[in-house]
Amino acid sequence: MNTLDMLQEANRILSINDKGHYTVPTQGLYPFQWNWDSCLTALGQQSLNNDRAWIEIETLVAHQWDDGMVPHIVFHEHDDGYFPGPDVWRTGRPTPTSGITQPPVMGLVLEQLWQRSPQDETTRQRCVKLIEAADRWHAWFYRCRDPQQTGLVALLHPWESGRDNSIDWDAALAAVPVDHVEPYERRDTLHVDASQRPTKFEYDRYVALLQTFRDLNWDNSKLHDASPFQVVDPGFNAILIHSDRALARLAGQLDRPELASAAQRRADRGTTALETLWSAEHSQYVCLNRKSGGLVDSASVGGLLPLLVLPDGHPHLNALCRRLNHSLDVAPFGVASHPPEDSRFDGRRYWRGPSWLIVNYLLIKGLQDNNNAALAERIVNASLRCIEQSGCSEYYHPITGEALGGGTFTWTAAMVIEFLQHHGVSVAA
Ligand code: DGY
């Protein structure tokens, strides 16, 4: 596939998964609107239709909860092909949603959309509404997921991380009691081979956590302290900090000085607190299990994502770049979510090894901010190598480039457009 074919295929995938005002990640496996999928999809959509890109995020924000949380799934239409559906979540929303959230990439995406839009009054008003919503969401994070005011927010469910079955959660998840799990039937393995999906052991605990929160009526003033799973992920926090900085810059340009200072304050506190997650042993950041109080012994890609927020000249930048270069030496098809040297690595199972174009994108963004164009280009090339060999799949084996998970995948297609249109790759016929 040459670059023009790739671009045409990516455009085709965005249009087949487009429901008009939101986009499904892929037909069958994920038939609703997912939070961070939608935000990242808007980047690709903007190249085709600027208005449509803004609508994608407006649709998501229309389902923001009164407390500020933006849910991880919006169940716009009935579909039996997914578990757990609205009948399991029972969040009581007018349009059903899940009751947990997802990585807050919205802020960083809004900045990108704004910079690439005609900056007229209509767009300005749209953008102001969305940054106000993102600001309420970010304030919710620090209020409800950092009640001790440490400067770092915790995930209460592996699904919130976006890296569902990462090795990072193994120990914390194993401590979740499962004695009251109601019988359930998975649907994901009807669409994708079970060897590429989380295990039953993990699903039992995913469902147990959901039931715990549902029993508390999804009251976010109670969930953090009641949750048997509380993990602080450096990647998730870096995304939140980066998005807060983007909000601060946008709010400055859009004449919202109070919003700008609130976002900047949150970002500054988070950046300082992130240093508590540095592991000298792994030469990168790692997760903290807030329940046990210990750092997690796992060198995942989540611990490389602080590249998004480290300033030029930061003492840990070189170490993170060395880890990334090494990762690409041993696994050339994108950035492996866990190092192949880890005995728990599984190159085909979802977030236990495979590479993902959206994570590659976030790393590239961080590297560009730190003037490391050579390494950024290496990751762009590794990403496009996956597409050239295997098409737009959900994720890839990082050593062989095998297509894995769902096919004709929206956010992968959106990242292809992003890389080809905005990251210095020439599109030749
Ligand atoms: C799934 O169902 O696998 C999703 O990742 C949860 O959001």
Short mmCIF file of C-alpha atoms and ligand atoms in Angstrom, two decimals:
data_model
loop_
_atom_site.label_atom_id
_atom_site.label_comp_id
_atom_site.label_asym_id
_atom_site.label_seq_id
_atom_site.Cartn_x
_atom_site.Cartn_y
_atom_site.Cartn_z
CA MET A 1 0.00 0.00 0.00
CA ASN A 2 1.47 3.39 -0.91
CA THR A 3 0.71 6.50 1.11
CA LEU A 4 -2.14 7.59 -1.16
CA ASP A 5 -3.82 4.17 -0.79
CA MET A 6 -3.37 4.41 2.97
CA LEU A 7 -5.03 7.81 3.06
CA GLN A 8 -7.94 6.64 0.91
CA GLU A 9 -8.44 3.55 3.07
CA ALA A 10 -8.33 5.66 6.26
CA ASN A 11 -10.93 8.06 4.84
CA ARG A 12 -13.14 5.11 3.86
CA ILE A 13 -12.98 3.66 7.39
CA LEU A 14 -13.95 6.97 8.98
CA SER A 15 -16.96 7.18 6.71
CA ILE A 16 -18.20 3.58 7.22
CA ASN A 17 -18.05 3.97 11.01
CA ASP A 18 -19.68 7.42 10.99
CA LYS A 19 -23.15 7.56 12.58
CA GLY A 20 -23.64 11.23 11.66
CA HIS A 21 -22.95 12.86 15.01
CA TYR A 22 -20.61 10.29 16.54
CA THR A 23 -18.37 7.50 15.27
CA VAL A 24 -18.20 3.88 16.44
CA PRO A 25 -14.68 2.53 16.99
CA THR A 26 -15.54 -0.48 14.80
CA GLN A 27 -18.74 -2.32 13.86
CA GLY A 28 -19.67 -5.31 16.06
CA LEU A 29 -17.01 -5.26 18.78
CA TYR A 30 -17.60 -1.64 19.88
CA PRO A 31 -21.01 -0.44 18.58
CA PHE A 32 -21.35 2.79 20.65
CA GLN A 33 -19.45 6.04 21.25
CA TRP A 34 -16.26 5.74 23.30
CA ASN A 35 -14.77 8.82 24.96
CA TRP A 36 -11.09 8.90 23.99
CA ASP A 37 -11.75 7.13 20.69
CA SER A 38 -14.08 9.95 19.68
CA CYS A 39 -11.73 12.74 20.69
CA LEU A 40 -8.79 11.27 18.78
CA THR A 41 -11.04 10.45 15.83
CA ALA A 42 -11.90 14.15 15.55
CA LEU A 43 -8.27 14.83 14.55
CA GLY A 44 -8.65 12.65 11.45
CA GLN A 45 -12.16 13.91 10.73
CA GLN A 46 -10.99 17.50 10.65
CA SER A 47 -8.95 16.85 7.50
CA LEU A 48 -12.17 15.74 5.76
CA ASN A 49 -14.75 18.05 7.32
CA ASN A 50 -13.96 20.64 10.00
CA ASP A 51 -17.56 20.98 11.20
CA ARG A 52 -17.95 17.21 11.61
CA ALA A 53 -14.84 17.06 13.83
CA TRP A 54 -16.30 19.59 16.29
CA ILE A 55 -19.64 17.74 16.28
CA GLU A 56 -17.91 14.51 17.36
CA ILE A 57 -16.76 16.16 20.59
CA GLU A 58 -19.96 18.17 21.09
CA THR A 59 -21.93 14.91 21.01
CA LEU A 60 -19.71 13.39 23.69
CA VAL A 61 -19.90 16.47 25.90
CA ALA A 62 -23.70 16.55 25.62
CA HIS A 63 -23.62 13.46 27.86
CA GLN A 64 -21.36 14.91 30.54
CA TRP A 65 -22.64 14.14 34.03
CA ASP A 66 -23.86 16.89 36.35
CA ASP A 67 -20.81 16.34 38.59
CA GLY A 68 -18.47 17.00 35.63
CA MET A 69 -17.48 13.44 34.65
CA VAL A 70 -17.44 12.67 30.94
CA PRO A 71 -18.38 8.97 30.71
CA HIS A 72 -16.33 6.40 28.84
CA ILE A 73 -19.22 5.03 26.75
CA VAL A 74 -22.42 6.67 25.46
CA PHE A 75 -24.97 4.03 24.44
CA HIS A 76 -26.73 5.98 21.69
CA GLU A 77 -28.52 3.01 20.12
CA HIS A 78 -29.55 -0.40 21.36
CA ASP A 79 -27.11 -3.18 20.44
CA ASP A 80 -26.96 -6.63 22.01
CA GLY A 81 -23.52 -7.36 20.65
CA TYR A 82 -21.65 -5.73 23.55
CA PHE A 83 -21.20 -6.62 27.20
CA PRO A 84 -21.67 -4.84 29.60
CA GLY A 85 -24.55 -2.88 28.11
CA PRO A 86 -26.78 -0.20 29.73
CA ASP A 87 -28.85 -2.83 31.59
CA VAL A 88 -25.72 -3.77 33.53
CA TRP A 89 -24.39 -0.25 34.17
CA ARG A 90 -27.81 1.18 35.19
CA THR A 91 -26.49 4.72 35.62
CA GLY A 92 -29.94 6.29 35.21
CA ARG A 93 -28.87 8.77 32.53
CA PRO A 94 -31.50 9.95 29.97
CA THR A 95 -29.35 8.51 27.18
CA PRO A 96 -27.63 5.58 28.89
CA THR A 97 -23.90 5.90 29.59
CA SER A 98 -21.32 3.88 31.47
CA GLY A 99 -20.43 5.10 34.97
CA ILE A 100 -16.66 5.50 34.68
CA THR A 101 -14.42 7.70 32.57
CA GLN A 102 -11.42 7.44 30.19
CA PRO A 103 -8.10 9.21 29.44
CA PRO A 104 -8.79 12.96 29.13
CA VAL A 105 -7.33 13.64 25.68
CA MET A 106 -10.11 16.13 24.93
CA GLY A 107 -8.11 19.20 25.97
CA LEU A 108 -5.14 18.42 23.78
CA VAL A 109 -7.41 17.57 20.85
CA LEU A 110 -9.39 20.83 21.24
CA GLU A 111 -6.20 22.86 21.00
CA GLN A 112 -5.27 21.04 17.80
CA LEU A 113 -8.77 21.50 16.31
CA TRP A 114 -8.77 25.20 17.16
CA GLN A 115 -5.36 25.80 15.63
CA ARG A 116 -6.43 24.12 12.40
CA SER A 117 -9.88 25.78 12.15
CA PRO A 118 -10.88 29.08 10.59
CA GLN A 119 -10.86 31.17 13.77
CA ASP A 120 -14.20 32.88 13.22
CA GLU A 121 -16.77 33.84 15.85
CA THR A 122 -18.82 30.64 15.44
CA THR A 123 -15.80 28.42 16.01
CA ARG A 124 -14.72 30.61 18.89
CA GLN A 125 -18.08 30.12 20.64
CA ARG A 126 -18.02 26.39 20.03
CA CYS A 127 -14.52 26.13 21.41
CA VAL A 128 -15.33 28.19 24.53
CA LYS A 129 -18.24 25.85 25.36
CA LEU A 130 -16.03 22.80 24.98
CA ILE A 131 -13.13 24.14 27.04
CA GLU A 132 -15.61 25.00 29.80
CA ALA A 133 -16.84 21.40 29.73
CA ALA A 134 -13.27 20.05 29.75
CA ASP A 135 -12.41 22.34 32.67
CA ARG A 136 -15.36 20.95 34.68
CA TRP A 137 -14.22 17.42 33.84
CA HIS A 138 -10.64 18.11 34.93
CA ALA A 139 -11.80 19.74 38.18
CA TRP A 140 -13.92 16.60 38.76
CA PHE A 141 -10.82 14.44 38.41
CA TYR A 142 -8.91 16.24 41.17
CA ARG A 143 -11.98 16.51 43.41
CA CYS A 144 -13.18 12.90 43.08
CA ARG A 145 -10.05 10.93 42.20
CA ASP A 146 -7.54 12.73 44.40
CA PRO A 147 -9.39 13.36 47.66
CA GLN A 148 -6.13 13.55 49.64
CA GLN A 149 -4.88 16.26 47.24
CA THR A 150 -1.66 14.51 46.28
CA GLY A 151 -1.65 16.19 42.85
CA LEU A 152 -2.20 12.82 41.07
CA VAL A 153 -5.52 11.20 40.20
CA ALA A 154 -6.30 7.49 40.61
CA LEU A 155 -8.04 5.10 38.24
CA LEU A 156 -10.78 3.08 39.90
CA HIS A 157 -11.26 0.61 37.06
CA PRO A 158 -8.78 -0.75 34.48
CA TRP A 159 -11.21 0.34 31.73
CA GLU A 160 -10.66 3.95 32.78
CA SER A 161 -6.99 3.71 31.84
CA GLY A 162 -7.80 2.76 28.26
CA ARG A 163 -5.04 0.12 28.71
CA ASP A 164 -7.58 -2.41 29.98
CA ASN A 165 -5.55 -5.58 30.67
CA SER A 166 -2.11 -4.03 31.10
CA ILE A 167 0.36 -5.89 33.30
CA ASP A 168 0.38 -2.67 35.36
CA TRP A 169 -2.95 -3.61 36.96
CA ASP A 170 -2.27 -7.30 37.69
CA ALA A 171 -1.51 -7.08 41.42
CA ALA A 172 -4.15 -4.43 42.18
CA LEU A 173 -6.78 -6.33 40.20
CA ALA A 174 -5.97 -9.64 41.89
CA ALA A 175 -6.93 -8.03 45.22
CA VAL A 176 -10.48 -7.22 44.03
CA PRO A 177 -13.00 -9.58 45.70
CA VAL A 178 -15.22 -11.51 43.29
CA ASP A 179 -17.54 -13.40 45.62
CA HIS A 180 -20.67 -11.44 44.57
CA VAL A 181 -20.16 -11.32 40.82
CA GLU A 182 -23.48 -11.90 39.05
CA PRO A 183 -23.54 -14.37 36.15
CA TYR A 184 -22.65 -12.69 32.85
CA GLU A 185 -21.98 -13.54 29.24
CA ARG A 186 -19.11 -11.92 27.38
CA ARG A 187 -19.69 -10.76 23.80
CA ASP A 188 -16.22 -9.50 22.89
CA THR A 189 -14.97 -13.02 22.17
CA LEU A 190 -17.76 -13.46 19.59
CA HIS A 191 -16.01 -10.78 17.54
CA VAL A 192 -12.30 -11.31 18.29
CA ASP A 193 -10.31 -14.44 19.11
CA ALA A 194 -10.12 -14.96 22.89
CA SER A 195 -6.31 -15.16 22.73
CA GLN A 196 -6.28 -11.43 21.86
CA ARG A 197 -8.64 -10.33 24.64
CA PRO A 198 -8.57 -10.07 28.47
CA THR A 199 -8.99 -13.32 30.42
CA LYS A 200 -12.00 -14.51 32.46
CA PHE A 201 -9.99 -13.82 35.63
CA GLU A 202 -9.79 -10.16 34.55
CA TYR A 203 -13.40 -9.90 33.37
CA ASP A 204 -14.69 -11.25 36.71
CA ARG A 205 -12.88 -8.40 38.43
CA TYR A 206 -14.00 -5.80 35.86
CA VAL A 207 -17.60 -6.82 36.60
CA ALA A 208 -17.05 -6.93 40.38
CA LEU A 209 -15.78 -3.32 40.33
CA LEU A 210 -18.72 -2.20 38.19
CA GLN A 211 -21.17 -3.81 40.67
CA THR A 212 -19.42 -2.15 43.64
CA PHE A 213 -19.84 1.29 42.08
CA ARG A 214 -23.40 0.56 40.97
CA ASP A 215 -24.30 -0.44 44.55
CA LEU A 216 -23.16 3.06 45.57
CA ASN A 217 -25.50 4.60 42.98
CA TRP A 218 -22.51 5.92 41.01
CA ASP A 219 -22.02 8.60 43.65
CA ASN A 220 -18.55 9.94 42.88
CA SER A 221 -18.18 11.46 46.32
CA LYS A 222 -18.03 7.85 47.62
CA LEU A 223 -16.46 5.75 44.87
CA HIS A 224 -12.77 6.57 45.39
CA ASP A 225 -12.58 5.59 49.05
CA ALA A 226 -14.86 2.59 48.58
CA SER A 227 -12.99 1.17 45.60
CA PRO A 228 -10.81 -1.92 46.17
CA PHE A 229 -8.84 -0.83 43.07
CA GLN A 230 -7.03 2.54 43.12
CA VAL A 231 -4.05 2.87 40.79
CA VAL A 232 -2.17 6.03 39.86
CA ASP A 233 -0.95 5.78 36.26
CA PRO A 234 1.84 8.15 35.11
CA GLY A 235 0.53 7.96 31.53
CA PHE A 236 -3.02 8.89 32.46
CA ASN A 237 -1.82 11.74 34.70
CA ALA A 238 0.54 13.01 31.98
CA ILE A 239 -2.38 13.14 29.52
CA LEU A 240 -4.44 15.08 32.08
CA ILE A 241 -1.59 17.53 32.75
CA HIS A 242 -0.90 18.01 29.03
CA SER A 243 -4.60 18.61 28.39
CA ASP A 244 -4.76 21.10 31.27
CA ARG A 245 -1.85 23.02 29.76
CA ALA A 246 -3.61 23.00 26.40
CA LEU A 247 -6.77 24.33 28.11
CA ALA A 248 -4.74 27.06 29.82
CA ARG A 249 -3.27 28.19 26.46
CA LEU A 250 -6.66 28.04 24.73
CA ALA A 251 -8.42 29.88 27.55
CA GLY A 252 -5.76 32.60 27.33
CA GLN A 253 -6.44 33.03 23.61
CA LEU A 254 -10.22 32.88 24.08
CA ASP A 255 -10.28 35.48 26.83
CA ARG A 256 -11.14 33.22 29.76
CA PRO A 257 -8.41 34.20 32.25
CA GLU A 258 -9.90 32.44 35.28
CA LEU A 259 -10.20 29.16 33.45
CA ALA A 260 -6.62 29.60 32.23
CA SER A 261 -5.24 30.07 35.74
CA ALA A 262 -7.24 27.14 37.21
CA ALA A 263 -5.97 24.79 34.48
CA GLN A 264 -2.39 26.02 34.84
CA ARG A 265 -2.49 25.54 38.63
CA ARG A 266 -3.72 21.95 38.27
CA ALA A 267 -1.05 21.23 35.67
CA ASP A 268 1.76 22.68 37.79
CA ARG A 269 0.80 20.62 40.84
CA GLY A 270 0.48 17.48 38.74
CA THR A 271 3.87 17.99 37.09
CA THR A 272 5.60 18.25 40.47
CA ALA A 273 3.74 15.23 41.88
CA LEU A 274 4.57 13.08 38.84
CA GLU A 275 8.17 12.87 40.05
CA THR A 276 7.04 10.62 42.94
CA LEU A 277 6.39 7.94 40.27
CA TRP A 278 9.98 7.85 38.95
CA SER A 279 11.62 4.42 39.21
CA ALA A 280 15.43 4.47 39.17
CA GLU A 281 15.33 0.69 38.78
CA HIS A 282 13.37 0.84 35.52
CA SER A 283 14.74 4.20 34.34
CA GLN A 284 11.21 5.39 33.66
CA TYR A 285 7.98 6.29 35.47
CA VAL A 286 5.81 3.49 36.90
CA CYS A 287 2.34 3.17 38.44
CA LEU A 288 1.53 3.48 42.12
CA ASN A 289 -0.90 1.07 43.77
CA ARG A 290 -2.62 3.54 46.08
CA LYS A 291 -4.23 0.71 48.09
CA SER A 292 -0.94 -1.02 48.98
CA GLY A 293 1.15 2.16 48.81
CA GLY A 294 3.82 0.50 46.63
CA LEU A 295 5.18 1.34 43.18
CA VAL A 296 4.25 -1.27 40.55
CA ASP A 297 7.08 -3.39 39.15
CA SER A 298 6.23 -2.95 35.47
CA ALA A 299 7.94 -0.85 32.79
CA SER A 300 4.93 -0.19 30.55
CA VAL A 301 4.40 2.43 27.88
CA GLY A 302 2.29 4.31 30.46
CA GLY A 303 5.56 5.22 32.15
CA LEU A 304 6.96 6.70 28.93
CA LEU A 305 3.97 9.00 28.34
CA PRO A 306 5.28 11.66 30.78
CA LEU A 307 7.26 12.70 27.68
CA LEU A 308 4.08 14.70 27.05
CA VAL A 309 4.82 17.01 29.96
CA LEU A 310 8.55 17.03 30.73
CA PRO A 311 10.11 20.37 29.82
CA ASP A 312 13.13 20.56 27.53
CA GLY A 313 16.27 19.78 29.55
CA HIS A 314 14.44 17.73 32.22
CA PRO A 315 16.88 15.19 33.76
CA HIS A 316 14.68 12.17 32.87
CA LEU A 317 14.14 12.99 29.20
CA ASN A 318 17.22 11.17 27.94
CA ALA A 319 16.37 8.01 29.86
CA LEU A 320 12.84 7.91 28.38
CA CYS A 321 14.20 8.43 24.86
CA ARG A 322 16.73 5.63 25.37
CA ARG A 323 13.92 3.29 26.44
CA LEU A 324 11.90 4.24 23.36
CA ASN A 325 14.82 3.72 20.98
CA HIS A 326 15.50 0.34 22.55
CA SER A 327 11.84 -0.61 22.28
CA LEU A 328 11.88 0.13 18.53
CA ASP A 329 15.15 -1.84 18.13
CA VAL A 330 13.60 -5.01 19.54
CA ALA A 331 10.00 -4.49 18.32
CA PRO A 332 9.94 -2.36 15.14
CA PHE A 333 6.16 -2.27 14.54
CA GLY A 334 5.15 0.65 16.76
CA VAL A 335 5.89 1.12 20.45
CA ALA A 336 5.24 -2.09 22.42
CA SER A 337 2.83 -1.53 25.32
CA HIS A 338 5.10 -3.73 27.47
CA PRO A 339 8.72 -4.65 26.80
CA PRO A 340 9.21 -8.05 25.11
CA GLU A 341 11.89 -8.77 27.75
CA ASP A 342 9.20 -8.85 30.48
CA SER A 343 8.24 -12.50 31.16
CA ARG A 344 4.57 -11.37 31.32
CA PHE A 345 4.71 -9.86 27.78
CA ASP A 346 2.15 -11.22 25.32
CA GLY A 347 2.51 -9.68 21.85
CA ARG A 348 -1.03 -10.63 20.76
CA ARG A 349 -3.13 -9.95 23.85
CA TYR A 350 -4.62 -6.45 23.73
CA TRP A 351 -2.63 -4.19 26.14
CA ARG A 352 -0.08 -6.79 27.34
CA GLY A 353 2.40 -6.17 24.53
CA PRO A 354 0.77 -4.98 21.28
CA SER A 355 1.43 -1.54 19.81
CA TRP A 356 -1.31 1.04 19.31
CA LEU A 357 -1.20 3.98 16.90
CA ILE A 358 -2.92 6.35 19.32
CA VAL A 359 -0.23 5.79 21.94
CA ASN A 360 2.42 6.27 19.25
CA TYR A 361 0.73 9.58 18.43
CA LEU A 362 0.86 10.79 22.04
CA LEU A 363 4.55 9.87 22.30
CA ILE A 364 5.27 11.66 19.01
CA LYS A 365 3.50 14.75 20.33
CA GLY A 366 5.69 14.75 23.44
CA LEU A 367 8.85 14.24 21.40
CA GLN A 368 7.97 17.08 19.06
CA ASP A 369 7.42 19.40 22.02
CA ASN A 370 10.91 18.41 23.19
CA ASN A 371 12.53 18.96 19.80
CA ASN A 372 13.35 15.30 19.27
CA ALA A 373 12.25 15.17 15.63
CA ALA A 374 14.44 12.16 14.79
CA LEU A 375 12.82 9.85 17.35
CA ALA A 376 9.35 11.21 16.51
CA GLU A 377 9.97 10.33 12.87
CA ARG A 378 11.13 6.86 13.84
CA ILE A 379 7.78 6.27 15.57
CA VAL A 380 5.79 7.70 12.64
CA ASN A 381 7.60 5.28 10.31
CA ALA A 382 7.07 2.35 12.67
CA SER A 383 3.34 3.19 12.77
CA LEU A 384 2.96 3.44 9.01
CA ARG A 385 4.87 0.16 8.61
CA CYS A 386 1.97 -1.53 10.48
CA ILE A 387 -0.58 -0.01 8.10
CA GLU A 388 1.41 -0.84 5.01
CA GLN A 389 1.71 -4.48 6.03
CA SER A 390 -1.58 -5.11 7.83
CA GLY A 391 -4.15 -2.33 7.19
CA CYS A 392 -6.04 -0.27 9.82
CA SER A 393 -6.51 -2.70 12.68
CA GLU A 394 -7.20 -2.07 16.37
CA TYR A 395 -3.63 -3.00 17.44
CA TYR A 396 -0.52 -4.79 16.17
CA HIS A 397 1.99 -7.38 17.24
CA PRO A 398 4.97 -5.12 17.89
CA ILE A 399 7.53 -7.64 16.60
CA THR A 400 5.75 -9.08 13.55
CA GLY A 401 3.26 -6.32 12.66
CA GLU A 402 0.36 -8.84 12.64
CA ALA A 403 -3.08 -7.14 12.61
CA LEU A 404 -4.91 -7.85 15.88
CA GLY A 405 -8.24 -7.08 17.57
CA GLY A 406 -11.06 -5.39 15.66
CA GLY A 407 -10.66 -4.55 11.95
CA THR A 408 -11.42 -1.34 9.99
CA PHE A 409 -10.67 0.57 13.16
CA THR A 410 -11.63 4.22 13.43
CA TRP A 411 -8.93 5.74 15.64
CA THR A 412 -6.18 3.88 13.82
CA ALA A 413 -7.51 5.35 10.56
CA ALA A 414 -7.66 8.80 12.18
CA MET A 415 -4.01 8.50 13.22
CA VAL A 416 -3.01 7.48 9.69
CA ILE A 417 -4.57 10.70 8.41
CA GLU A 418 -2.89 12.67 11.19
CA PHE A 419 0.55 11.20 10.43
CA LEU A 420 0.24 11.58 6.67
CA GLN A 421 -1.21 15.10 6.72
CA HIS A 422 0.58 16.69 9.64
CA HIS A 423 3.80 14.83 10.38
CA GLY A 424 5.93 15.51 7.35
CA VAL A 425 5.13 12.39 5.33
CA SER A 426 4.64 13.18 1.64
CA VAL A 427 1.57 11.58 0.07
CA ALA A 428 2.62 10.35 -3.35
CA ALA A 429 0.28 8.98 -6.03
C1 DGY B 1 -13.89 -3.10 26.10
O1 DGY B 1 -15.07 -3.43 26.21
O2 DGY B 1 -12.98 -3.86 25.79
C2 DGY B 1 -13.55 -1.70 26.32
O3 DGY B 1 -12.20 -1.45 26.17
C3 DGY B 1 -14.01 -1.21 27.65
O4 DGY B 1 -14.15 0.13 27.47
#
